[in-house]
Coordinates of C-alpha atoms in Angstrom, one line a residue:
X182 CA 0.0 0.0 0.0
X183 CA 2.6 2.5 -1.1
X184 CA 0.5 5.6 -1.7
X185 CA 3.5 7.8 -2.3
X186 CA 1.8 9.9 -5.0
X187 CA -1.2 10.4 -2.7
X188 CA 1.1 11.5 0.1
X189 CA 2.8 14.1 -2.1
X190 CA -0.5 15.6 -3.0
X191 CA -1.5 15.7 0.7
X192 CA 1.6 17.6 1.6
X193 CA 0.9 20.3 -1.0
X194 CA -2.8 20.7 -0.2
X195 CA -3.0 20.1 3.6
X196 CA -1.0 23.2 4.4
X197 CA -3.7 25.2 2.6
X198 CA -6.7 23.8 4.4
X199 CA -8.8 26.2 6.5
X200 CA -9.5 25.0 10.1
X201 CA -13.1 24.5 11.2
X202 CA -14.7 22.8 14.2
X203 CA -14.2 19.1 14.0
X204 CA -17.8 18.3 14.7
X205 CA -19.0 20.4 11.7
X206 CA -19.8 18.9 8.3
X207 CA -16.8 20.4 6.5
X208 CA -16.9 21.6 3.0
X209 CA -14.0 21.1 0.6
X210 CA -12.0 24.3 1.2
X211 CA -9.3 23.4 -1.2
X212 CA -6.3 25.5 -1.9
X213 CA -7.1 29.2 -2.0
X214 CA -9.9 29.4 0.6
X215 CA -13.1 27.8 1.9
X216 CA -16.3 27.1 0.1
X217 CA -19.6 27.2 2.0
X218 CA -20.4 24.4 4.3
X219 CA -23.3 22.1 3.5
X220 CA -26.7 23.2 4.8
X221 CA -28.3 21.1 7.6
X222 CA -29.6 17.8 6.4
X223 CA -33.2 18.9 7.2
X224 CA -33.1 21.7 4.6
X225 CA -32.9 21.4 0.8
X226 CA -32.2 18.1 -0.9
X227 CA -29.8 19.7 -3.3
X228 CA -28.0 22.9 -2.9
X229 CA -25.2 24.6 -4.8
X230 CA -22.1 22.4 -4.3
X231 CA -23.7 19.4 -2.6
X232 CA -26.1 16.5 -3.3
X233 CA -27.9 14.5 -0.7
X234 CA -27.8 10.7 -0.6
X235 CA -30.5 9.2 1.6
X236 CA -29.7 6.2 4.0
X237 CA -30.9 2.7 3.8
X238 CA -34.3 1.6 5.2
X239 CA -32.5 -1.5 6.4
X240 CA -29.1 -0.5 7.7
X241 CA -26.4 -3.0 8.4
X242 CA -26.5 -3.3 12.2
X243 CA -23.2 -2.7 14.0
X244 CA -23.0 -4.1 17.5
X245 CA -21.2 -2.2 20.3
X246 CA -18.7 -4.8 21.7
X247 CA -15.8 -2.8 23.1
X248 CA -12.7 -4.9 23.7
X249 CA -9.3 -4.0 25.3
X250 CA -6.7 -4.0 22.5
X251 CA -3.1 -3.9 23.6
X252 CA -1.6 -2.7 20.3
X253 CA 2.1 -2.1 19.7
X254 CA 3.9 -1.9 16.4
X255 CA 7.4 -1.3 15.2
X256 CA 8.3 1.2 12.4
X257 CA 11.9 2.2 11.4
X258 CA 13.2 0.6 14.6
X259 CA 10.8 2.5 16.9
X260 CA 8.0 0.9 18.9
X261 CA 4.8 2.8 19.3
X262 CA 1.4 2.1 20.9
X263 CA -2.0 2.7 19.2
X264 CA -2.6 5.7 21.4
X265 CA 0.7 7.2 20.2
X266 CA -0.2 6.6 16.6
X267 CA -3.6 8.2 17.0
X268 CA -2.0 11.2 18.7
X269 CA 0.8 11.6 16.1
X270 CA -1.6 11.5 13.2
X271 CA -4.2 13.9 14.7
X272 CA -6.9 11.3 14.4
X273 CA -10.4 12.6 15.1
X274 CA -12.3 9.4 14.3
X275 CA -11.2 5.8 14.6
X276 CA -13.4 2.7 14.3
X277 CA -12.4 -0.9 14.4
X278 CA -14.8 -3.6 13.3
X279 CA -14.5 -7.3 13.9
X280 CA -16.5 -9.1 11.2
X281 CA -15.5 -12.6 12.3
X282 CA -17.8 -12.7 15.3
X283 CA -20.6 -10.8 13.7
X284 CA -20.5 -7.0 13.1
X285 CA -18.9 -5.9 16.3
X286 CA -17.4 -2.4 16.8
X287 CA -14.6 -3.5 19.2
X288 CA -12.9 -0.1 19.4
X289 CA -14.2 3.4 18.7
X290 CA -12.7 6.8 19.6
X291 CA -13.5 10.4 18.6
X292 CA -11.6 13.6 19.4
X293 CA -13.5 16.8 19.0
X294 CA -16.0 14.8 17.1
X295 CA -18.7 12.2 17.7
X296 CA -20.3 9.1 16.1
X297 CA -22.6 11.5 14.2
X298 CA -19.8 13.6 12.7
X299 CA -19.7 13.6 8.9
X300 CA -16.0 13.4 7.9
X301 CA -14.7 14.4 4.5
X302 CA -13.7 11.4 2.5
X303 CA -11.3 13.1 0.1
X304 CA -10.0 10.4 -2.2
X305 CA -11.6 7.5 -0.4
X306 CA -14.4 8.5 -2.8
X307 CA -12.5 7.0 -5.7
X308 CA -13.2 3.5 -4.3
X309 CA -17.0 4.3 -4.2
X310 CA -16.7 5.4 -7.9
X311 CA -15.0 2.1 -8.7
X312 CA -17.9 0.2 -7.0
X313 CA -20.4 2.2 -9.1
X314 CA -18.5 1.2 -12.3
X315 CA -18.6 -2.5 -11.2
X316 CA -22.3 -2.4 -10.6
X317 CA -23.0 -0.6 -13.9
X318 CA -20.9 -3.2 -15.6
X319 CA -22.9 -6.1 -14.0
X320 CA -26.2 -4.4 -15.0
X321 CA -25.0 -4.1 -18.7
X322 CA -25.0 -0.3 -18.8
X323 CA -21.3 -0.6 -19.4
X324 CA -20.3 -3.3 -21.9
X325 CA -16.6 -3.7 -20.9
X326 CA -14.0 -1.8 -19.0
X327 CA -11.8 -2.3 -22.0
X328 CA -14.1 0.0 -24.0
X329 CA -12.7 3.4 -24.9
X330 CA -14.1 6.2 -22.7
X331 CA -15.3 8.0 -25.9
X332 CA -17.8 5.1 -26.4
X333 CA -19.7 6.7 -23.5
X334 CA -18.4 10.3 -23.6
X335 CA -18.0 11.3 -27.3
X336 CA -17.3 14.8 -26.0
X337 CA -13.8 13.7 -25.1
X338 CA -12.9 12.9 -28.7
X339 CA -9.8 14.9 -29.6
X340 CA -8.8 15.4 -26.0
X341 CA -6.1 13.6 -24.1
X342 CA -8.7 11.0 -23.2
X343 CA -9.4 10.0 -26.8
X344 CA -8.8 6.3 -27.1
X345 CA -8.2 5.7 -23.4
X346 CA -9.9 2.6 -21.9
X347 CA -12.0 2.6 -18.8
X348 CA -9.5 0.1 -17.4
X349 CA -6.7 2.5 -17.8
X350 CA -8.7 5.2 -16.0
X351 CA -9.4 2.7 -13.2
X352 CA -5.8 1.7 -12.8
X353 CA -4.5 5.3 -13.1
X354 CA -2.8 4.8 -16.4
X355 CA -4.7 7.2 -18.7
X356 CA -1.7 8.9 -20.2
X357 CA -3.0 12.4 -19.8
X358 CA -0.4 15.1 -18.8
X359 CA -1.1 15.5 -15.1
X360 CA 0.8 16.1 -11.9
X361 CA -1.5 15.4 -8.9
X362 CA 0.4 17.8 -6.6
X363 CA 0.1 20.8 -8.8
X364 CA -2.9 20.0 -11.1
X365 CA -5.6 18.9 -8.7
X366 CA -5.7 22.0 -6.5
X367 CA -6.7 24.5 -9.2
X368 CA -9.1 22.0 -10.8
X369 CA -10.7 21.4 -7.4
X370 CA -11.0 25.1 -6.5
X371 CA -12.5 25.9 -9.9
X372 CA -15.0 23.1 -9.6
X373 CA -15.9 24.3 -6.0
X374 CA -16.5 27.7 -7.4
X375 CA -18.9 26.4 -10.1
X376 CA -16.6 25.7 -13.1
X377 CA -17.9 22.6 -15.0
X378 CA -15.7 19.5 -14.5
X379 CA -16.5 18.1 -18.0
X380 CA -15.0 21.1 -19.7
X381 CA -11.9 20.8 -17.6
X382 CA -11.7 17.1 -18.6
X383 CA -12.0 18.1 -22.2
X384 CA -9.0 20.4 -21.9
X385 CA -6.6 17.6 -20.8
X386 CA -3.9 16.7 -23.3
X387 CA -1.9 13.5 -23.9
X388 CA 1.3 13.2 -22.1
X389 CA 2.4 9.6 -22.5
X390 CA 1.2 6.3 -23.8
X391 CA -1.9 5.0 -22.0
X392 CA -1.4 1.7 -20.1
X393 CA 2.4 2.1 -19.9
X394 CA 2.8 3.4 -16.3
X395 CA 1.0 4.5 -13.1
X396 CA 0.2 8.2 -12.6
X397 CA -2.2 9.0 -9.8
X398 CA -4.8 11.3 -11.4
X399 CA -8.0 12.6 -9.8
X400 CA -9.4 13.7 -13.1
X401 CA -9.5 10.0 -14.2
X402 CA -11.9 9.4 -11.3
X403 CA -14.2 12.3 -12.3
X404 CA -14.3 11.0 -15.8
X405 CA -15.4 7.6 -14.5
X406 CA -18.2 9.1 -12.5
X407 CA -19.2 11.0 -15.6
X408 CA -19.3 7.7 -17.4
X409 CA -21.5 6.2 -14.7
X410 CA -24.0 9.0 -15.2
X411 CA -24.0 8.9 -19.0
X412 CA -24.1 5.1 -19.3
X413 CA -26.9 4.6 -16.8
X414 CA -28.9 7.7 -17.6
X415 CA -29.0 8.5 -13.9
X416 CA -27.0 11.2 -12.1
X417 CA -24.0 9.8 -10.4
X418 CA -25.1 10.7 -6.9
X419 CA -28.5 9.2 -7.4
X420 CA -27.1 6.0 -9.0
X421 CA -24.8 5.6 -6.0
X422 CA -27.7 6.2 -3.6
X423 CA -29.9 3.6 -5.3
X424 CA -27.4 1.0 -6.2
X425 CA -24.7 1.3 -3.5
X426 CA -25.5 3.5 -0.5
X427 CA -29.0 2.2 0.3
X428 CA -28.6 -1.5 -0.6
X429 CA -25.2 -1.4 1.1
X430 CA -27.0 -0.8 4.3
X431 CA -25.7 2.7 5.1
X432 CA -27.3 4.2 8.2
X433 CA -26.9 8.0 7.7
X434 CA -27.5 10.6 5.1
X435 CA -24.4 11.7 3.2
X436 CA -23.5 14.8 1.3
X437 CA -21.6 14.5 -1.9
X438 CA -19.8 17.5 -3.5
X439 CA -20.7 18.7 -7.0
X440 CA -19.6 21.5 -9.3
X441 CA -23.0 23.2 -9.1
X442 CA -23.6 22.1 -12.8
X443 CA -25.0 18.7 -12.0
X444 CA -21.7 16.9 -12.0
X445 CA -20.6 15.0 -8.9
X446 CA -17.1 15.1 -7.7
X447 CA -16.5 11.4 -8.1
X448 CA -12.9 11.8 -7.2
X449 CA -13.6 13.2 -3.7
X450 CA -16.0 14.7 -1.2
X451 CA -18.3 12.2 0.4
X452 CA -19.2 13.6 3.8
X453 CA -20.2 10.6 5.9
X454 CA -19.9 9.1 9.3
X455 CA -17.0 6.7 10.2
X456 CA -19.5 4.0 10.9
X457 CA -20.9 4.2 7.3
X458 CA -17.3 4.2 5.9
X459 CA -16.8 1.0 8.0
X460 CA -20.0 -0.4 6.4
X461 CA -18.5 0.2 3.0
X462 CA -15.3 -1.6 4.0
X463 CA -17.4 -4.5 5.4
X464 CA -19.3 -4.7 2.1
X465 CA -16.0 -5.4 0.3
X466 CA -14.7 -7.7 3.1
X467 CA -17.8 -9.8 2.5
X468 CA -17.4 -10.0 -1.3
X469 CA -19.9 -7.3 -2.1
X470 CA -22.7 -8.5 0.1
X471 CA -24.7 -6.6 2.7
X472 CA -27.6 -8.0 4.7
X473 CA -27.3 -11.2 2.6
X474 CA -27.8 -9.3 -0.6
X475 CA -25.2 -9.0 -3.4
X476 CA -24.7 -5.3 -3.9
X477 CA -21.3 -5.1 -5.6
X478 CA -20.5 -8.1 -7.9
X479 CA -18.2 -10.5 -6.2
X480 CA -16.1 -10.7 -9.3
X481 CA -15.7 -6.9 -9.3
X482 CA -14.6 -6.9 -5.7
X483 CA -11.9 -9.5 -6.5
X484 CA -10.7 -7.8 -9.6
X485 CA -10.5 -4.3 -8.1
X486 CA -8.6 -5.5 -5.0
X487 CA -5.8 -7.3 -6.8
X488 CA -2.8 -5.8 -8.8
X489 CA -4.2 -4.2 -12.0
X490 CA -0.9 -3.9 -13.9
X491 CA 2.6 -5.3 -13.9
X492 CA 4.0 -1.7 -13.5
X493 CA 2.2 -1.3 -10.2
X494 CA 1.6 -4.2 -7.9
X495 CA 0.3 -1.9 -5.1
X496 CA -2.8 -0.6 -6.9
X497 CA -6.0 -2.3 -8.0
X498 CA -8.9 -0.6 -9.6
X499 CA -9.1 2.5 -7.4
X500 CA -8.0 0.6 -4.3
X501 CA -4.5 0.6 -2.7
X502 CA -3.1 -2.9 -2.1
X503 CA -1.0 -4.3 0.7
X504 CA 1.4 -7.2 0.8
X505 CA -0.8 -9.8 2.6
X506 CA -4.1 -9.5 0.7
X507 CA -5.2 -6.4 2.7
X508 CA -6.4 -3.3 0.8
X509 CA -7.4 0.3 1.5
X510 CA -9.3 3.3 0.3
X511 CA -7.2 6.4 1.1
X512 CA -7.8 10.1 1.1
X513 CA -5.9 13.3 1.6
X514 CA -4.1 13.9 4.9
X515 CA -4.9 10.6 6.6
X516 CA -8.4 9.3 5.7
X517 CA -8.5 5.5 5.4
X518 CA -10.8 2.6 5.1
X519 CA -8.6 -0.5 5.7
X520 CA -9.8 -4.1 5.0
X521 CA -7.9 -7.2 6.3
X522 CA -9.4 -10.3 4.8
X523 CA -6.9 -12.4 6.7
X524 CA -8.2 -11.2 10.1
X525 CA -11.8 -10.2 9.1
X526 CA -11.2 -6.7 10.3
X527 CA -12.2 -3.3 9.0
X528 CA -10.5 -0.1 10.3
X529 CA -11.6 3.5 9.6
X530 CA -9.5 6.5 10.4
X531 CA -10.5 10.2 9.9
X532 CA -8.6 13.3 10.6
X533 CA -8.8 17.0 9.9
X534 CA -5.5 17.5 8.1
X535 CA -2.1 16.0 8.8
X536 CA 0.6 14.1 7.0
X537 CA 2.5 13.2 10.2
X538 CA 2.9 9.5 10.8
X539 CA 1.4 8.4 7.5
X540 CA 4.3 6.2 6.7
X541 CA 3.4 4.2 9.9
X542 CA -0.2 3.6 8.9
X543 CA 0.3 0.1 7.4
X544 CA 2.2 -1.2 10.4
X545 CA -0.3 0.3 12.8
X546 CA -3.3 -1.1 11.0
X547 CA -1.9 -4.5 10.6
X548 CA -1.0 -4.6 14.3
X549 CA -4.6 -3.6 15.2
X550 CA -6.0 -6.3 13.0
X551 CA -3.8 -8.9 14.4
X552 CA -4.7 -7.9 18.0
X553 CA -8.4 -8.1 17.2
X554 CA -7.9 -11.6 15.9
X555 CA -5.7 -12.6 18.9
X556 CA -8.3 -11.3 21.4
X557 CA -11.3 -13.2 20.0
X558 CA -10.7 -16.2 22.1
X559 CA -9.8 -14.2 25.2

């Protein structure tokens, strides 16, 4: 799970974030200043900059089953405890779910936040977009991920995306000229201020041969969300609500950022509770099933959480991969949904904005998962 490109972007953008109370539903300030925070859930269904996704009528039940976890891990010759890791990384929300014994929340902690806080997903959203692609593929709205993107978005003919396959978008190998650290901030700020994302996608140019290397590119994820909308005939946010969020058993309403022109920010900006992020991880841990129902095709779960290309063994189809079969959705400045199939554990971590201790995350999460497994028989 070597998200070096992601970390580089985090360093560039995190320093420009504007502070806000941790318990607030935070907007996507982006470099250059804040945008308005979402209105209360009880007001308008859609407002400039945000769409509302309604929760499931049959949410996946998570049982409170706190357990003492004595976690230590070693990184670069230094031994730390879980408490030290959470402090170093400025963690505001941390949920550990044991799926082996049921759906037990065995550890949960919040700092200047609560169980009801909606945290900004940042790029964890990319894994939701991948799930939407997999569902649309199963339903036949998308014929194949080896189709060129222009088969669904003819507007991209003549752009850097002309001839690029959906697969290469998913594995971050589109070939467009892009540097995440410097290119995503102005794009994100422009979209937050109302500039249409499709037009910005059309302006991208070819930089290298598609499918020849890995280059982490948030614009690829927007284009995929645009494909979902076009292929299904349903706005991206509504499709995710009806095909993923509700059938996946999510308990709370979520806000999803948009560019105020009807285009969802499929590369970022789900404002959701940590428990619902944990339910998404649980969905993938269980092969795409929630409440006994197949939501994401099992074949898609398997394909998207294994190496997608010889040139990058650490990335699937919008999921970061570990060395022992574990995988993770990751976002700017320390947002994570970690899944350990070996130990049947899901971990969610949310923070305001920090890059400290990020290189220790894998070691810390694996130690937590191992401790959860060890204490089951205690």
